[in-house]
PDB file of C-alpha atoms in Angstrom:
ATOM      1  CA  VAL E   1      36.612  10.962  21.011  1.00 45.00           C
ATOM      2  CA  LYS E   2      38.011  12.288  24.241  1.00 58.00           C
ATOM      3  CA  VAL E   3      41.446  13.896  24.299  1.00 62.00           C
ATOM      4  CA  PHE E   4      43.369  12.879  27.412  1.00 60.00           C
ATOM      5  CA  ASP E   5      45.440  15.297  29.438  1.00 59.00           C
ATOM      6  CA  LYS E   6      48.900  14.376  30.781  1.00 52.00           C
ATOM      7  CA  VAL E   7      47.578  12.729  33.977  1.00 51.00           C
ATOM      8  CA  GLU E   8      45.079  10.560  32.124  1.00 56.00           C
ATOM      9  CA  THR E   9      47.627   9.743  29.424  1.00 65.00           C
ATOM     10  CA  ASP E  10      49.837   8.143  32.069  1.00 70.00           C
ATOM     11  CA  MET E  11      47.158   5.478  32.487  1.00 74.00           C
ATOM     12  CA  PHE E  12      46.258   5.090  28.803  1.00 78.00           C
ATOM     13  CA  LEU E  13      49.515   4.664  26.927  1.00 82.00           C
ATOM     14  CA  GLY E  14      49.947   4.307  23.193  1.00 81.00           C
ATOM     15  CA  GLY E  15      52.488   3.276  20.620  1.00 84.00           C
ATOM     16  CA  PHE E  16      54.316   6.577  21.024  1.00 85.00           C
ATOM     17  CA  HIS E  17      55.248   5.585  24.573  1.00 85.00           C
ATOM     18  CA  TYR E  18      56.107   2.039  23.518  1.00 89.00           C
ATOM     19  CA  HIS E  19      58.420   3.127  20.716  1.00 89.00           C
ATOM     20  CA  GLN E  20      59.768   6.431  22.073  1.00 88.00           C
ATOM     21  CA  ASP E  21      59.481   6.734  25.889  1.00 88.00           C
ATOM     22  CA  TRP E  22      61.418   3.879  27.415  1.00 88.00           C
ATOM     23  CA  ASP E  23      61.469   5.467  30.867  1.00 88.00           C
ATOM     24  CA  VAL E  24      57.692   5.014  30.956  1.00 87.00           C
ATOM     25  CA  MET E  25      57.983   1.483  29.586  1.00 90.00           C
ATOM     26  CA  HIS E  26      60.579   0.551  32.235  1.00 89.00           C
ATOM     27  CA  ASP E  27      58.139   1.859  34.867  1.00 88.00           C
ATOM     28  CA  ILE E  28      55.437  -0.409  33.436  1.00 88.00           C
ATOM     29  CA  VAL E  29      57.536  -3.582  33.452  1.00 88.00           C
ATOM     30  CA  SER E  30      58.863  -2.832  36.955  1.00 85.00           C
ATOM     31  CA  GLY E  31      55.349  -2.287  38.333  1.00 84.00           C
ATOM     32  CA  LYS E  32      55.882   1.417  39.153  1.00 86.00           C
ATOM     33  CA  SER E  33      53.282   2.632  36.647  1.00 85.00           C
ATOM     34  CA  ASN E  34      49.508   2.625  37.100  1.00 80.00           C
ATOM     35  CA  ALA E  35      48.963   2.353  33.350  1.00 81.00           C
ATOM     36  CA  TYR E  36      46.377  -0.248  32.445  1.00 70.00           C
ATOM     37  CA  ILE E  37      45.708   0.208  28.763  1.00 73.00           C
ATOM     38  CA  LEU E  38      48.365  -0.012  26.082  1.00 75.00           C
ATOM     39  CA  HIS E  39      47.049   0.914  22.657  1.00 81.00           C
ATOM     40  CA  MET E  40      49.594  -0.122  20.046  1.00 83.00           C
ATOM     41  CA  SER E  41      49.266   2.933  17.805  1.00 79.00           C
ATOM     42  CA  TRP E  42      52.346   4.193  15.956  1.00 77.00           C
ATOM     43  CA  THR E  43      53.005   0.609  14.834  1.00 80.00           C
ATOM     44  CA  GLU E  44      53.534  -0.360  11.222  1.00 83.00           C
ATOM     45  CA  ASN E  45      51.273  -3.393  10.878  1.00 89.00           C
ATOM     46  CA  LYS E  46      48.983  -5.843  12.660  1.00 89.00           C
ATOM     47  CA  ASP E  47      51.614  -8.597  12.791  1.00 92.00           C
ATOM     48  CA  ASN E  48      54.021  -6.340  14.675  1.00 92.00           C
ATOM     49  CA  LYS E  49      51.249  -5.125  16.991  1.00 92.00           C
ATOM     50  CA  LEU E  50      50.579  -8.720  18.006  1.00 93.00           C
ATOM     51  CA  LYS E  51      54.298  -9.394  18.552  1.00 95.00           C
ATOM     52  CA  PHE E  52      54.736  -6.235  20.635  1.00 94.00           C
ATOM     53  CA  LEU E  53      51.679  -6.997  22.794  1.00 93.00           C
ATOM     54  CA  ARG E  54      52.861 -10.596  23.345  1.00 95.00           C
ATOM     55  CA  GLN E  55      56.304  -9.316  24.242  1.00 95.00           C
ATOM     56  CA  MET E  56      54.737  -6.982  26.823  1.00 93.00           C
ATOM     57  CA  GLY E  57      52.702  -9.829  28.321  1.00 92.00           C
ATOM     58  CA  GLU E  58      49.481  -8.134  27.226  1.00 91.00           C
ATOM     59  CA  TRP E  59      48.106 -10.772  24.831  1.00 94.00           C
ATOM     60  CA  TYR E  60      45.350 -13.213  25.846  1.00 94.00           C
ATOM     61  CA  VAL E  61      44.088 -14.731  22.558  1.00 93.00           C
ATOM     62  CA  GLN E  62      45.056 -18.339  21.778  1.00 92.00           C
ATOM     63  CA  ASP E  63      46.924 -18.846  18.485  1.00 91.00           C
ATOM     64  CA  GLN E  64      44.253 -21.142  17.005  1.00 86.00           C
ATOM     65  CA  CYS E  65      41.748 -18.266  17.087  1.00 87.00           C
ATOM     66  CA  ILE E  66      43.907 -15.573  15.502  1.00 88.00           C
ATOM     67  CA  GLY E  67      42.833 -14.667  11.978  1.00 86.00           C
ATOM     68  CA  HIS E  68      39.516 -16.531  12.132  1.00 83.00           C
ATOM     69  CA  ASP E  69      36.038 -15.107  12.491  1.00 82.00           C
ATOM     70  CA  TYR E  70      33.361 -16.600  14.738  1.00 79.00           C
ATOM     71  CA  LEU E  71      31.637 -18.643  12.022  1.00 80.00           C
ATOM     72  CA  GLU E  72      34.924 -20.210  10.932  1.00 80.00           C
ATOM     73  CA  LEU E  73      35.599 -21.321  14.497  1.00 78.00           C
ATOM     74  CA  VAL E  74      32.174 -22.814  15.252  1.00 76.00           C
ATOM     75  CA  GLU E  75      30.946 -24.158  11.912  1.00 71.00           C
ATOM     76  CA  GLY E  76      32.291 -26.627   9.421  1.00 57.00           C
ATOM     77  CA  GLY E  77      34.617 -28.580  11.695  1.00 59.00           C
ATOM     78  CA  GLY E  78      35.912 -25.482  13.455  1.00 60.00           C
ATOM     79  CA  GLN E  79      37.825 -25.610  16.703  1.00 61.00           C
ATOM     80  CA  VAL E  80      34.944 -24.400  18.887  1.00 62.00           C
ATOM     81  CA  THR E  81      32.271 -27.008  19.529  1.00 62.00           C
ATOM     82  CA  ASP E  82      30.128 -25.475  22.286  1.00 64.00           C
ATOM     83  CA  GLY E  83      29.448 -22.091  20.645  1.00 59.00           C
ATOM     84  CA  SER E  84      31.597 -20.268  23.173  1.00 74.00           C
ATOM     85  CA  LEU E  85      34.862 -18.682  22.210  1.00 80.00           C
ATOM     86  CA  ILE E  86      35.921 -18.111  25.801  1.00 84.00           C
ATOM     87  CA  ASN E  87      37.250 -21.597  26.577  1.00 80.00           C
ATOM     88  CA  GLN E  88      38.845 -22.109  23.177  1.00 81.00           C
ATOM     89  CA  CYS E  89      40.191 -18.654  22.433  1.00 88.00           C
ATOM     90  CA  CYS E  90      40.813 -16.757  25.672  1.00 91.00           C
ATOM     91  CA  SER E  91      43.710 -17.312  28.035  1.00 93.00           C
ATOM     92  CA  ALA E  92      43.430 -16.454  31.728  1.00 92.00           C
ATOM     93  CA  GLU E  93      47.173 -15.809  31.773  1.00 95.00           C
ATOM     94  CA  PRO E  94      49.050 -13.575  29.358  1.00 94.00           C
ATOM     95  CA  ILE E  95      50.651 -15.324  26.393  1.00 96.00           C
ATOM     96  CA  PHE E  96      54.254 -14.110  26.379  1.00 96.00           C
ATOM     97  CA  SER E  97      56.885 -14.549  23.709  1.00 97.00           C
ATOM     98  CA  CYS E  98      60.036 -12.662  22.759  1.00 97.00           C
ATOM     99  CA  HIS E  99      60.410 -11.182  19.296  1.00 97.00           C
ATOM    100  CA  PHE E 100      62.778  -8.178  19.345  1.00 97.00           C
ATOM    101  CA  ARG E 101      65.505  -7.244  21.806  1.00 95.00           C
ATOM    102  CA  ASP E 102      65.266  -3.584  20.842  1.00 95.00           C
ATOM    103  CA  LYS E 103      61.608  -3.196  21.875  1.00 95.00           C
ATOM    104  CA  PRO E 104      60.113  -3.035  25.379  1.00 95.00           C
ATOM    105  CA  SER E 105      59.244  -6.384  26.944  1.00 95.00           C
ATOM    106  CA  LYS E 106      58.124  -7.817  30.307  1.00 92.00           C
ATOM    107  CA  GLU E 107      61.076 -10.206  30.266  1.00 92.00           C
ATOM    108  CA  PRO E 108      64.500  -9.722  28.658  1.00 91.00           C
ATOM    109  CA  CYS E 109      64.666 -10.821  25.031  1.00 94.00           C
ATOM    110  CA  PHE E 110      68.458 -10.864  24.677  1.00 91.00           C
ATOM    111  CA  ASN E 111      68.492 -13.690  22.109  1.00 93.00           C
ATOM    112  CA  SER E 112      65.916 -12.110  19.805  1.00 96.00           C
ATOM    113  CA  PRO E 113      66.831 -10.106  16.688  1.00 97.00           C
ATOM    114  CA  CYS E 114      66.480  -6.347  16.364  1.00 96.00           C
ATOM    115  CA  ILE E 115      63.720  -4.749  14.321  1.00 96.00           C
ATOM    116  CA  ASP E 116      65.108  -1.191  14.192  1.00 94.00           C
ATOM    117  CA  LYS E 117      68.288  -0.200  12.363  1.00 93.00           C
ATOM    118  CA  ARG E 118      70.039   1.291  15.385  1.00 91.00           C
ATOM    119  CA  CYS E 119      69.270  -1.782  17.540  1.00 92.00           C
ATOM    120  CA  ARG E 120      69.229  -0.063  20.940  1.00 90.00           C
ATOM    121  CA  GLN E 121      68.445  -2.811  23.475  1.00 91.00           C
ATOM    122  CA  PHE E 122      65.565  -2.243  25.899  1.00 93.00           C
ATOM    123  CA  TRP E 123      67.143  -4.379  28.627  1.00 90.00           C
ATOM    124  CA  ASN E 124      70.745  -3.860  29.663  1.00 80.00           C
ATOM    125  CA  PRO E 125      72.352  -7.313  29.315  1.00 63.00           C
ATOM    126  CA  MET E 126      75.163  -6.195  31.626  1.00 62.00           C
ATOM    127  CA  ALA E 127      72.786  -5.751  34.553  1.00 63.00           C
ATOM    128  CA  PRO E 128      71.430  -9.196  35.519  1.00 63.00           C
ATOM    129  CA  GLU E 129      70.865  -7.984  39.077  1.00 59.00           C
ATOM    130  CA  PHE E 130      68.490  -5.364  37.667  1.00 65.00           C
ATOM    131  CA  VAL E 131      66.554  -8.069  35.838  1.00 69.00           C
ATOM    132  CA  ALA E 132      66.381 -10.231  38.992  1.00 73.00           C
ATOM    133  CA  GLU E 133      65.180  -7.237  41.034  1.00 71.00           C
ATOM    134  CA  LEU E 134      62.398  -6.473  38.532  1.00 72.00           C
ATOM    135  CA  LYS E 135      61.236 -10.103  38.501  1.00 77.00           C
ATOM    136  CA  ALA E 136      61.152 -10.148  42.320  1.00 78.00           C
ATOM    137  CA  LYS E 137      59.148  -6.900  42.463  1.00 75.00           C
ATOM    138  CA  ARG E 138      56.640  -8.183  39.897  1.00 76.00           C
ATOM    139  CA  LYS E 139      56.263 -11.463  41.774  1.00 81.00           C
ATOM    140  CA  ALA E 140      55.635  -9.580  45.028  1.00 82.00           C
ATOM    141  CA  LEU E 141      52.925  -7.473  43.337  1.00 76.00           C
ATOM    142  CA  ASN E 142      51.045 -10.578  42.196  1.00 69.00           C
TER     143      ASN E 142
END
C-alpha cells in the first residue's frame, strides 16, 4: 500500500474530504479540481456509499445489477443473456440522484432530507446565481 503525500492526495480523495473538507468538494463540483478518484472511506455503510457516489455523479452501475453476482445475472433467467455485463450493467453516463442536502453533490439537492444532526447544507439555497454559474462552467468543460 502506497501512502500518498499532499500533492497526490489532491488527486485521490477519500471519505474524509467528502465528509469534512467542503472547500475541496466545491472545487470538484465546479471543475476546479484535478481529482479523479473518490474513494468513499469514512462512510458508515455500503448503502450510504452508493447514495453518496450517485449524488456526486460518480456511479455507473445500473440498478438491476446491484446486489447480484455474475452467475445470478447470466443463469437461471437472469437479466444478462449474452454473457456480457457491460451492456446490461454499465452506464456510459453517470447515474445521478439526490439523497441528502447536507452532503456534497454535483447538483443541488435542496428538497432532500438531511442525514447529519446539524444539517449544514452543502449548497447555499440563497445563491441560485452560484448554482447557474457552476452548471455553465461544467457544461463548458464537457
